[in-house]
CSV table of C-alpha atoms and ligand atoms in Angstrom, one decimal:
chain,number,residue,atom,x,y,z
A,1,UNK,CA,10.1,28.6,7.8
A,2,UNK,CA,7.5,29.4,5.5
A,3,UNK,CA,4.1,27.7,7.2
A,4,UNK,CA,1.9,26.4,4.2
A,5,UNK,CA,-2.2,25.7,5.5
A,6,UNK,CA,-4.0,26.6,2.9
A,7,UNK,CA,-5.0,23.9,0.7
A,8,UNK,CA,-6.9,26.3,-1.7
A,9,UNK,CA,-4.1,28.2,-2.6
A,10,UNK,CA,-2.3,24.9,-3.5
A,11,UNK,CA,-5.4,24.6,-5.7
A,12,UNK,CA,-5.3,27.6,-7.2
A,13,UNK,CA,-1.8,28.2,-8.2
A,14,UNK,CA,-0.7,25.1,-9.2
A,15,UNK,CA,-1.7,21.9,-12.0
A,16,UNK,CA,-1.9,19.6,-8.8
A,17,UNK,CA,-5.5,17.9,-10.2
A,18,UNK,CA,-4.9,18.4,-13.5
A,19,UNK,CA,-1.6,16.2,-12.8
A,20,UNK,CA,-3.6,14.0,-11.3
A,21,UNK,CA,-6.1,13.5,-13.8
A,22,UNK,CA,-3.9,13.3,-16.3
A,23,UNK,CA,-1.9,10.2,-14.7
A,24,UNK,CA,-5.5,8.4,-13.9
A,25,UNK,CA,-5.9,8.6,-18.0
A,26,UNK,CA,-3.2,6.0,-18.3
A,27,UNK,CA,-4.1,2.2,-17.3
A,28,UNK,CA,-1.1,1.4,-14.9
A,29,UNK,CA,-3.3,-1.5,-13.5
A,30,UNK,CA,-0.3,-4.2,-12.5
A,31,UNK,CA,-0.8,-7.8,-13.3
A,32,UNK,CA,-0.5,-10.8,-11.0
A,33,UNK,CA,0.6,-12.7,-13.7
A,34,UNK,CA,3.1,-11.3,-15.4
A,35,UNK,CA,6.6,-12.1,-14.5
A,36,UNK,CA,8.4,-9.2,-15.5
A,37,UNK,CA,8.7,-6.2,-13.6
A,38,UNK,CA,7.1,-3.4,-14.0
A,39,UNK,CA,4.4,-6.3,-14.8
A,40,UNK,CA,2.4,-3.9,-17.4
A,41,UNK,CA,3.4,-1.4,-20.3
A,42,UNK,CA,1.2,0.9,-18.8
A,43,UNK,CA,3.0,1.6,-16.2
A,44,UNK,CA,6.2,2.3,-17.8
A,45,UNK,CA,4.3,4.4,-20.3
A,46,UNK,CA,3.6,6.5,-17.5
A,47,UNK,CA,7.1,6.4,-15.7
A,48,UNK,CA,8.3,7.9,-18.9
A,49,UNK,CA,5.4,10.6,-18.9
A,50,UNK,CA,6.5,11.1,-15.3
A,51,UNK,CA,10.1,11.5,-16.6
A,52,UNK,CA,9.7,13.8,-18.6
A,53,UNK,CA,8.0,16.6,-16.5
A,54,UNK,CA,10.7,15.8,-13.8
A,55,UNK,CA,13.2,16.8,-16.4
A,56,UNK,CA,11.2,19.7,-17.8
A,57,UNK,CA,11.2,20.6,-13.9
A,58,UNK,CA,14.9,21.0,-13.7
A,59,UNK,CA,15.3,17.5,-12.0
A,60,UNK,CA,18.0,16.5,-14.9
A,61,UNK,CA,19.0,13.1,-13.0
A,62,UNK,CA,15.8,11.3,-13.5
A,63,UNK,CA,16.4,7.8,-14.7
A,64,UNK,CA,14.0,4.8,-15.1
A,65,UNK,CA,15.4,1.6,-14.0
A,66,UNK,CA,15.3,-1.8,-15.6
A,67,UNK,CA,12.9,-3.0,-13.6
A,68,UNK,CA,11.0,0.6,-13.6
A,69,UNK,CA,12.3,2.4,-11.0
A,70,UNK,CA,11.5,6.4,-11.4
A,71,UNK,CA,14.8,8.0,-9.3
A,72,UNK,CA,15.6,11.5,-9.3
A,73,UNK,CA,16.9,14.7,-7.0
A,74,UNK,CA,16.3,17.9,-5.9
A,75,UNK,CA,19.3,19.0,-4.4
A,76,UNK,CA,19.2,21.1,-0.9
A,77,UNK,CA,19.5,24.9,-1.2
A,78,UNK,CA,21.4,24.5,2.7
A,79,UNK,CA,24.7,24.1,3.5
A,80,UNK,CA,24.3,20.8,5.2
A,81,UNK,CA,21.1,18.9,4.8
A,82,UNK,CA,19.8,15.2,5.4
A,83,UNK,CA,18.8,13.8,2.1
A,84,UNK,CA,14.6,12.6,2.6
A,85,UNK,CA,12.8,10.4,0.0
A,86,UNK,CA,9.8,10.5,-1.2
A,87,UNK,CA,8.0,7.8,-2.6
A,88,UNK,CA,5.0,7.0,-4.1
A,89,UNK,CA,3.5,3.9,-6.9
A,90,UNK,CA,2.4,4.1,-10.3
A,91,UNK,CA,0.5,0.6,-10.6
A,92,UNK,CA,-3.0,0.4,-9.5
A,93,UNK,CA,-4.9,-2.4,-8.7
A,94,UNK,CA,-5.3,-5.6,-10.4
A,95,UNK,CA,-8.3,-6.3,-8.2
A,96,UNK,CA,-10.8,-3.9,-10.6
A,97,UNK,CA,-10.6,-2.4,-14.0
A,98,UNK,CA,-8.1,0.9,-14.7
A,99,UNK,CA,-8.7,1.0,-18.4
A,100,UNK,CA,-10.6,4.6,-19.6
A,101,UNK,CA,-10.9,5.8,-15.8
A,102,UNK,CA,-13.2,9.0,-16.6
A,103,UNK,CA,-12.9,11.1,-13.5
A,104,UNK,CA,-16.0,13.0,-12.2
A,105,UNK,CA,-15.7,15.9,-10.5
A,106,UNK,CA,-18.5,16.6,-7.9
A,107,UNK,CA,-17.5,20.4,-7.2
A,108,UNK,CA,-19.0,21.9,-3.9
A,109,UNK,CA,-20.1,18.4,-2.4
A,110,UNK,CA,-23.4,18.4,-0.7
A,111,UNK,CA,-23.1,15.9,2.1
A,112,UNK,CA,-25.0,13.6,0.4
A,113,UNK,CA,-24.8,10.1,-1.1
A,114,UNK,CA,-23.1,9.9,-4.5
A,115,UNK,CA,-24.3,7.5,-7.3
A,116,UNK,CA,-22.8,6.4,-10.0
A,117,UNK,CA,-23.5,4.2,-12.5
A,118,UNK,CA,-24.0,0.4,-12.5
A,119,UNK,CA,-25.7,1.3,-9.1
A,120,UNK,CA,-22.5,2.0,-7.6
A,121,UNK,CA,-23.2,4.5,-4.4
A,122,UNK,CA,-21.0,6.3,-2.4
A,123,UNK,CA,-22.7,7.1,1.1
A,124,UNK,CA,-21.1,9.1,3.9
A,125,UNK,CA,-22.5,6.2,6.2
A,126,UNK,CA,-20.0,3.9,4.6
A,127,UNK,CA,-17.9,6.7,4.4
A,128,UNK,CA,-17.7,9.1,7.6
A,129,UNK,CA,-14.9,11.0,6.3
A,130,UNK,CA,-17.3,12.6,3.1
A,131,UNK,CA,-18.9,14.3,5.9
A,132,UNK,CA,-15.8,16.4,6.8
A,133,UNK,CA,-15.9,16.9,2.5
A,134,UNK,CA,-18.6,19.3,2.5
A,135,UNK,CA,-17.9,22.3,0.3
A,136,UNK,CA,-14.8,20.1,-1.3
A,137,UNK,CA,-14.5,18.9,-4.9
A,138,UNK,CA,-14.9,15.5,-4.5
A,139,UNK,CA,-13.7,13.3,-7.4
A,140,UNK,CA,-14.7,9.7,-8.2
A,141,UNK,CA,-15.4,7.3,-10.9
A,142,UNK,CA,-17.9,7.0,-13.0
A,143,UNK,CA,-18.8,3.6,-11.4
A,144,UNK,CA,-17.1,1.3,-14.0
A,145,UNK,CA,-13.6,1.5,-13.2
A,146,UNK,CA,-11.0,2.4,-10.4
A,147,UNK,CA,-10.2,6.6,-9.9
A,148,UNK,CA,-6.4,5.2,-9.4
A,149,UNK,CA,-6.1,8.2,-6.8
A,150,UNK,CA,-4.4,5.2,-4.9
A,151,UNK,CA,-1.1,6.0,-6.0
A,152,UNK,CA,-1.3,8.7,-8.4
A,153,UNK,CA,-2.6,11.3,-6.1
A,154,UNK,CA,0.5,10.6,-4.4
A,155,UNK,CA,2.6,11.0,-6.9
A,156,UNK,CA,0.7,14.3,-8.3
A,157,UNK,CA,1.0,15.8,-4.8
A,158,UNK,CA,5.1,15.0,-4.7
A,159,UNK,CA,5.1,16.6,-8.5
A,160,UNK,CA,3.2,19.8,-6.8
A,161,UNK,CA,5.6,19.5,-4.0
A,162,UNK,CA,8.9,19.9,-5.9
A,163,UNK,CA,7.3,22.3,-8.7
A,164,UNK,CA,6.8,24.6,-5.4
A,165,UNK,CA,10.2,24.1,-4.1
A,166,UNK,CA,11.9,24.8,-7.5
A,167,UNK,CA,10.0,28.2,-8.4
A,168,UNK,CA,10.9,29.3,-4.8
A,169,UNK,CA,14.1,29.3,-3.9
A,170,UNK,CA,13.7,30.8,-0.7
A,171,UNK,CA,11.9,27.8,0.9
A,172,UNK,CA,14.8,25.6,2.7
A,173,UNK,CA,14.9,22.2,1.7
A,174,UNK,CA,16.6,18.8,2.6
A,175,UNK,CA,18.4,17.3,-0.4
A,176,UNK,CA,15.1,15.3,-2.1
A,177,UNK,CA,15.4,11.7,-3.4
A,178,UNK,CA,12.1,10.7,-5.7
A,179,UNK,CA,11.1,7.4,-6.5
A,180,UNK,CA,8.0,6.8,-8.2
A,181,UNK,CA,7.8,2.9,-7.9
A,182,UNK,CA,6.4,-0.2,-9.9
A,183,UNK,CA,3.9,-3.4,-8.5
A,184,UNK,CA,3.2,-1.9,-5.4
A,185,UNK,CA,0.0,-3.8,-5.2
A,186,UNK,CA,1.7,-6.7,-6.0
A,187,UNK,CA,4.1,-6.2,-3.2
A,188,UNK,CA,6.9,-7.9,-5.7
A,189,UNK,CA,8.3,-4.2,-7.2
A,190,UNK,CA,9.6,-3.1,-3.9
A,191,UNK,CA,12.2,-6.8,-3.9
A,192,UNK,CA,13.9,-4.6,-6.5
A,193,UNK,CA,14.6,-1.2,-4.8
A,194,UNK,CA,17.8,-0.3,-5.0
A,195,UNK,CA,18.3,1.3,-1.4
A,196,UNK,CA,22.0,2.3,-1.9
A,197,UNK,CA,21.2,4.2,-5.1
A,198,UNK,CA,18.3,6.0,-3.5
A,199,UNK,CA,20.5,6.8,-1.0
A,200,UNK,CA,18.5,8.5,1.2
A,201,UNK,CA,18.6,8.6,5.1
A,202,UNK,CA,14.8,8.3,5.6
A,203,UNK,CA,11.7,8.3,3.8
A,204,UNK,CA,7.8,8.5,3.8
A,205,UNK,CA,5.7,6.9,1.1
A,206,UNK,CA,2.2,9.2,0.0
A,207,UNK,CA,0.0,6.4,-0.9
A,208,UNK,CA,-3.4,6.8,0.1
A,209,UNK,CA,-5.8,7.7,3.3
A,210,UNK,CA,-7.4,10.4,4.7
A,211,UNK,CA,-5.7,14.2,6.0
A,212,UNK,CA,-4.2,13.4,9.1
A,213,UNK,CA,-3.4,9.7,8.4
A,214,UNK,CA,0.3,8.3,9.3
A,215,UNK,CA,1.2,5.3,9.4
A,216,UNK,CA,4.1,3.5,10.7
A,217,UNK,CA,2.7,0.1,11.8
A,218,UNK,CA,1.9,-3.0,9.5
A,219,UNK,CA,1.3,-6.6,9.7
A,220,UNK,CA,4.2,-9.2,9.2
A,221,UNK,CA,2.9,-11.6,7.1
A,222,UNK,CA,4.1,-15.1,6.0
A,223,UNK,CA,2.9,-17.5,3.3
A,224,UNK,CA,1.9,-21.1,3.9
A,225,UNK,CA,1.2,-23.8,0.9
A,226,UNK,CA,0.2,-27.0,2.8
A,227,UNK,CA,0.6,-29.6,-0.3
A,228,UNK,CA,-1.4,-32.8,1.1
A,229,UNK,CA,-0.3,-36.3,-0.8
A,230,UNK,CA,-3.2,-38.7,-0.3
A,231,UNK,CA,-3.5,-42.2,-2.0
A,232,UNK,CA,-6.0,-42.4,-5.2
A,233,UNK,CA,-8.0,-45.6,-5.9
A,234,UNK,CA,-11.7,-46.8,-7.6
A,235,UNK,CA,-14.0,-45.5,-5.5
A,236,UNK,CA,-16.4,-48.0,-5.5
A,237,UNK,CA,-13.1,-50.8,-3.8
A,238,UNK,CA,-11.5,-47.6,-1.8
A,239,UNK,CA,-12.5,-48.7,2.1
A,240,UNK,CA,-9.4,-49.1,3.5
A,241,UNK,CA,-7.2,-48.4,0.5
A,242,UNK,CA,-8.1,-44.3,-0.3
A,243,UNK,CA,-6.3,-41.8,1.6
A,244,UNK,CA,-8.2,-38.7,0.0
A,245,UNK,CA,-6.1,-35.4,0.5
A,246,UNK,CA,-9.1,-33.3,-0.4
A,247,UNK,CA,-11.1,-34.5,2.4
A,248,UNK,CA,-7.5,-34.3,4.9
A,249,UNK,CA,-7.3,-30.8,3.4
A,250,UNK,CA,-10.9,-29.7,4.8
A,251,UNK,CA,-9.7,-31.2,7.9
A,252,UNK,CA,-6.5,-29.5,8.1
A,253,UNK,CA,-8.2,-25.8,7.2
A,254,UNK,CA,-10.9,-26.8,10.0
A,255,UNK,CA,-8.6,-27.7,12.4
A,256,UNK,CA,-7.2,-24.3,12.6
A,257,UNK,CA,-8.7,-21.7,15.3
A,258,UNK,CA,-11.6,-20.7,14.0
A,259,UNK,CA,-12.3,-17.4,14.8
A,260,UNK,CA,-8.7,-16.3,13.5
A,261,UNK,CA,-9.5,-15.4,10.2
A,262,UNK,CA,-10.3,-12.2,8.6
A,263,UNK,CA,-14.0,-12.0,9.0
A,264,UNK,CA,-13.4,-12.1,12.6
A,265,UNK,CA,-10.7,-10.0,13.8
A,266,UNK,CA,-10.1,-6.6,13.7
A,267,UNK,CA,-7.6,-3.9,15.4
A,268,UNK,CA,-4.7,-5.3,16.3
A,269,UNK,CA,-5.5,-9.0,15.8
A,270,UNK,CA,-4.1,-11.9,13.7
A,271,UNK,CA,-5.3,-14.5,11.1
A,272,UNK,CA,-4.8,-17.5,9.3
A,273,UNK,CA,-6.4,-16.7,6.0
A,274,UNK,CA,-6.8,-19.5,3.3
A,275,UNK,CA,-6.7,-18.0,0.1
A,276,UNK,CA,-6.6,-20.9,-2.4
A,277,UNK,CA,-7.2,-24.4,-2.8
A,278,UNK,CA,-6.7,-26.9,-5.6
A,279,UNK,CA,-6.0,-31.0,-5.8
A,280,UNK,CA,-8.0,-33.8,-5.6
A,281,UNK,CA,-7.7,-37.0,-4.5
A,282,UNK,CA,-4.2,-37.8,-5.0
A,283,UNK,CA,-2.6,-34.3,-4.1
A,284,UNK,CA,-4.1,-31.0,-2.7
A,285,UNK,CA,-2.1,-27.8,-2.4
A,286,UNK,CA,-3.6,-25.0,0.4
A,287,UNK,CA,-2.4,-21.6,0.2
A,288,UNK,CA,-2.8,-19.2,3.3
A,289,UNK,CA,-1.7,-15.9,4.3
A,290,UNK,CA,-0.4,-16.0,8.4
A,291,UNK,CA,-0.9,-11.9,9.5
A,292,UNK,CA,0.3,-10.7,13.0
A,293,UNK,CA,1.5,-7.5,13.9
A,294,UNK,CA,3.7,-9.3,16.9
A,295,UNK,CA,6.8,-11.5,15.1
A,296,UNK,CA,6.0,-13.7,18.0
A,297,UNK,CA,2.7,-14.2,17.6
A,298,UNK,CA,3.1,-14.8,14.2
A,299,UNK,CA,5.9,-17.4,14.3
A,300,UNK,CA,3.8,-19.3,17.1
A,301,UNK,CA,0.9,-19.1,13.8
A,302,UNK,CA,3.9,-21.8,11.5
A,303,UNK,CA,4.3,-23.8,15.3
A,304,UNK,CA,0.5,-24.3,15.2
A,305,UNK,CA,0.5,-24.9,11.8
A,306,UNK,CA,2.7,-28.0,12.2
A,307,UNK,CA,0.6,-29.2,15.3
A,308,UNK,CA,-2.2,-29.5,13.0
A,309,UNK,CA,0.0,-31.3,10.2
A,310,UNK,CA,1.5,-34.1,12.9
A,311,UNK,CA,-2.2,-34.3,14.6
A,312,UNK,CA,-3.6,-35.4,11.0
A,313,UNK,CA,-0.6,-37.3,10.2
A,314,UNK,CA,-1.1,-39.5,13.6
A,315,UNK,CA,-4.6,-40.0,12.5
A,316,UNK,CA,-4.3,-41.3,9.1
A,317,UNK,CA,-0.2,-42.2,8.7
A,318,UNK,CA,-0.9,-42.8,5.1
A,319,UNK,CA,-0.8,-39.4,4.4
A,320,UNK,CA,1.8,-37.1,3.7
A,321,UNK,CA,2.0,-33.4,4.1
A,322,UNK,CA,3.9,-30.6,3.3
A,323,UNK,CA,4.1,-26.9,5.7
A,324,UNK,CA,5.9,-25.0,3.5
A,325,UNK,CA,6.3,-20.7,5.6
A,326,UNK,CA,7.6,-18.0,3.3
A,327,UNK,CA,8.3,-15.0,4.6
A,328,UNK,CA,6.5,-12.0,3.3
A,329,UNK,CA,7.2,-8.8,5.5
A,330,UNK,CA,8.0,-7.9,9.1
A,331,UNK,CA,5.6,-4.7,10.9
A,332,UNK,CA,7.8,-1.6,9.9
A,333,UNK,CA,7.4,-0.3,13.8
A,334,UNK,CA,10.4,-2.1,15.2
A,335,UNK,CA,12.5,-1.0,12.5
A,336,UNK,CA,11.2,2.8,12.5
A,337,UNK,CA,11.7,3.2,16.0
A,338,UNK,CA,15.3,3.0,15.4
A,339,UNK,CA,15.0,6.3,14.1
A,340,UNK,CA,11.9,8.4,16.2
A,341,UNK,CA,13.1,11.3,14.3
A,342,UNK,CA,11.6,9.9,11.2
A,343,UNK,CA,8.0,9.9,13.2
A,344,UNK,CA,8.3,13.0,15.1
A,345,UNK,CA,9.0,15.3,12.4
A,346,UNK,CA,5.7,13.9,10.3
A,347,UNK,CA,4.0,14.7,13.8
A,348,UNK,CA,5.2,18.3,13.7
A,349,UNK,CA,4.5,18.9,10.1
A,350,UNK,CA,1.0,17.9,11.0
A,351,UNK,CA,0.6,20.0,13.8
A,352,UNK,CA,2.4,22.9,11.5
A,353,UNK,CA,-0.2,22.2,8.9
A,354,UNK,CA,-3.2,22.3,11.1
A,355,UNK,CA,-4.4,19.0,11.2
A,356,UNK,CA,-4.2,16.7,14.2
A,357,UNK,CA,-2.4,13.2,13.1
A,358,UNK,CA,-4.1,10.2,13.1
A,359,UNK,CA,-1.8,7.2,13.8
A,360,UNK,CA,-3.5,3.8,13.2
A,361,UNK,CA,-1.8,0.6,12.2
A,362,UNK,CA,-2.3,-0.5,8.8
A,363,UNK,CA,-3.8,-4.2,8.3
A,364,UNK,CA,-1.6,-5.4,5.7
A,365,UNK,CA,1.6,-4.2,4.1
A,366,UNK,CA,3.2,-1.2,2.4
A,367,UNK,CA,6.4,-0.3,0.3
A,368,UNK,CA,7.6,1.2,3.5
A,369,UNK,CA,7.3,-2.4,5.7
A,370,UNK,CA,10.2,-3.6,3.2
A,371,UNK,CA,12.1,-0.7,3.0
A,372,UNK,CA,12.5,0.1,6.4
A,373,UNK,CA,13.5,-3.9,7.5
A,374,UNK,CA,15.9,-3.4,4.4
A,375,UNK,CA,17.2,-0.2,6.4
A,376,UNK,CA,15.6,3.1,5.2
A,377,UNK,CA,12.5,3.8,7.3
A,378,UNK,CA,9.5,4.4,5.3
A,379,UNK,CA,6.5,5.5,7.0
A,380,UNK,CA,3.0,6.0,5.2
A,381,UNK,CA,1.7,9.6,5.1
A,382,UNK,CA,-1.6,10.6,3.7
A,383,UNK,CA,-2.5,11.9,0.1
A,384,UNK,CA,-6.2,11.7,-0.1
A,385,UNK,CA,-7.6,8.4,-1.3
A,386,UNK,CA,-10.2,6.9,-0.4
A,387,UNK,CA,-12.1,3.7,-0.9
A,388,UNK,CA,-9.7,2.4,-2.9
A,389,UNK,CA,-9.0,-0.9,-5.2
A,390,UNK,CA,-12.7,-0.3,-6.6
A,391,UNK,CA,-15.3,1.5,-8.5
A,392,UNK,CA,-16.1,3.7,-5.0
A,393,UNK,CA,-12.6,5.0,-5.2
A,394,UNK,CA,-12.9,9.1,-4.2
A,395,UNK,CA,-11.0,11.9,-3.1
A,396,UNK,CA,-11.5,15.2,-2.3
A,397,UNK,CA,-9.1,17.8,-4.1
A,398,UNK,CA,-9.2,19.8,-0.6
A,399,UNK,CA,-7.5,16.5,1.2
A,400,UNK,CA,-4.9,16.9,-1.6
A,401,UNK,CA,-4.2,20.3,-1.7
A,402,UNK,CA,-3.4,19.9,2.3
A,403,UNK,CA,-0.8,16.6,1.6
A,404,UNK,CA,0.5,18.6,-0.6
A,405,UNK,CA,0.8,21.8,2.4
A,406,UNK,CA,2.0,18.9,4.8
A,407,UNK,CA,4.8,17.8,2.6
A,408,UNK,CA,6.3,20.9,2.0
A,409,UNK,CA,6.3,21.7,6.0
A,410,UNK,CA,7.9,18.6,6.5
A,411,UNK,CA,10.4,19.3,4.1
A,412,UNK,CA,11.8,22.2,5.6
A,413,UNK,CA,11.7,20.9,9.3
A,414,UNK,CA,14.4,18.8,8.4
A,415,UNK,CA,15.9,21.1,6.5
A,416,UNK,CA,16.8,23.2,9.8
B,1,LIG,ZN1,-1.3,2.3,-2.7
């Protein structure tokens, strides 16, 4: 195999940041309230931009989807190959503005806190990792927008990555499935993935994190909306007539363990997490997100859930109340470890690479926690970003250069 661990030379001989920067030009910032999917034009604006160079690359197969799926292949130069996907998401975050992202470019970084404007700072305090970026390029916003390196220096690294693999034929390569993928951040797009088109028998998502960085643990997460029906009358002749289901619906929130919710837990513990409320006397509607990384644990989160509904309900009968669970994801681990291959190879890349893998469970959800319940096991590997879903968004060029080293090891480990 030819052994790539030089992130320079990645830098040097290719368009891998100008790819980048190009892509973070384009306001693929997904919106919650759209229903279509993709749930912005941006984002298909930039599928077909994404297209394009795929064709332009020799990758004559690429085809966007109706609900704006990018899919396309590089076929194996071996005689008998695995087929590996690679995936990665165009939508940003609809949590901070994407629209005229001006990258800046702090070229042989200093060590030192960054500032931005609008008094955004970027400290290696807050940031250890910055520390290991001295020397680097280090690229971030200009403080009033997103960088959008979270996805699209995934996707510029998997461009790199196959631009490498077409101009030398030499390397040996598993068949390559590509999917660049819509309302990731959403966590709706990935309800539309074809997995028996993609056809692939694993695959790794590059979406975000620092070198080392692989991830194949997640929370499973439900949804609860608690609708509470109370009983409205004149408040000045209520006693004994008003059942308020605002008041029941403090209660109901309060009567939940208290120190299980996301300002207090950490590592590998669980929460109950009210996100929204809305009502008033007559009817009030509780959302909450239920995280676990244990099914168990998580299913016992619904039982208590209905302890607390039938303990409010004996109180005040009047009442009526509503649990409703919907299932979100399941922690990708129990599906992965069908397939230790999957994990063990990303390992060895690493170690190939030069760079010592940090595993750490991811508190929340990917692509890859769908994907690999839905059968094709997805784990997370790193492509640089940092900080992301705000204006202190960075990456260092370095960081990118080396996911870019790591992929293409990868790649020909299980082309062997
Ligand atoms: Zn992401």
């Amino acid at each position: 195999m030819k052994k790539f661990t030089n992130p320079q030379e990645i830098l040097d001989n290719t368009s891998l940041v100008q790819d980048f920067i190009e892509l973070t030009k384009i306001n693929t910032a997904s919106d919650e309230n759209a229903t279509t999917c993709p749930s912005s034009k941006g984002q298909l604006e930039a599928l077909s931009l994404l297209k394009e160079k795929l064709i332009h690359l020799g990758l004559d197969d690429a085809t966007i989807d109706e609900k704006g799926f990018l899919f396309a292949t590089l076929p194996t130069n071996q005689t008998k190959a695995k087929t590996i996907g690679l995936l990665a998401h165009i939508d940003t975050s609809p949590e901070f503005s994407g629209e005229n992202v001006n990258p800046q470019f702090h070229e042989n970084y200093n060590g030192e806190t960054i500032s931005l404007k609008n008094d955004i700072t970027i400290s290696p305090d807050d940031y250890p990792e910055l520390k290991k970026c001295v020397g680097d390029t280090v690229i971030t916003t200009d403080g009033t927008t997103l960088l959008g390196a979270d996805d699209k220096a995934g996707i510029a690294v998997i461009l790199t990555a196959l631009k490498i693999l077409q101009h030398n034929s030499d390397i040996p390569r598993p068949t390559l499935r590509i999917a660049i993928t819509p309302d990731e951040e959403l966590g709706t797009g990935v309800q539309h993935f074809d997995i028996e088109k993609f056809n692939a028998d694993c695959a790794y998502t590059l979406d975000g994190s620092f070198e080392g960085y692989l991830c194949f643990e997640t929370f499973s997460a439900d949804k609860a909306i608690v609708t509470i029906t109370g009983l409205n009358t004149h408040p000045g002749y209520a006693k004994d007539k008003m059942v308020s289901a605002l008041r029941h619906a403090g209660k109901f929130i309060a009567a939940l363990p208290q120190k299980e919710n996301p300002e207090h837990t950490d590592d590998y513990e669980g929460f109950y997490h009210p996100t929204h409320i809305e009502g008033g006397v007559s009817e009030a509607k509780i959302s909450f997100i239920l995280r676990d990384f244990d099914d168990e644990k998580l299913a016992n989160r619904t039982r208590v859930m209905n302890e607390v509904k039938e303990q409010i309900l004996k109180e005040e009968p009047r009442l009526k109340i509503d649990v409703n669970i919907q299932r979100q994801y399941r922690n990708m681990k129990n599906h992965i470890m069908k397939s230790p291959e999957v994990i063990e190879k990303a390992r060895q890349s690493m170690k190939v690479t030069g760079i010592t893998p940090v595993e750490r469970p991811i508190r929340g959800g990917t692509d890859g926690s769908t994907l690999s319940e839905k059968g094709l096991p997805t784990p997370n590997i790193f492509a640089g970003s940092m900080a992301y879903h705000g204006p202190k968004e960075w990456i260092s060029t370095r960081v990118m250069g080396l996911s870019v080293c790591n992929i293409l090891n990868l790649l020909q480990l299980w082309a062997e």
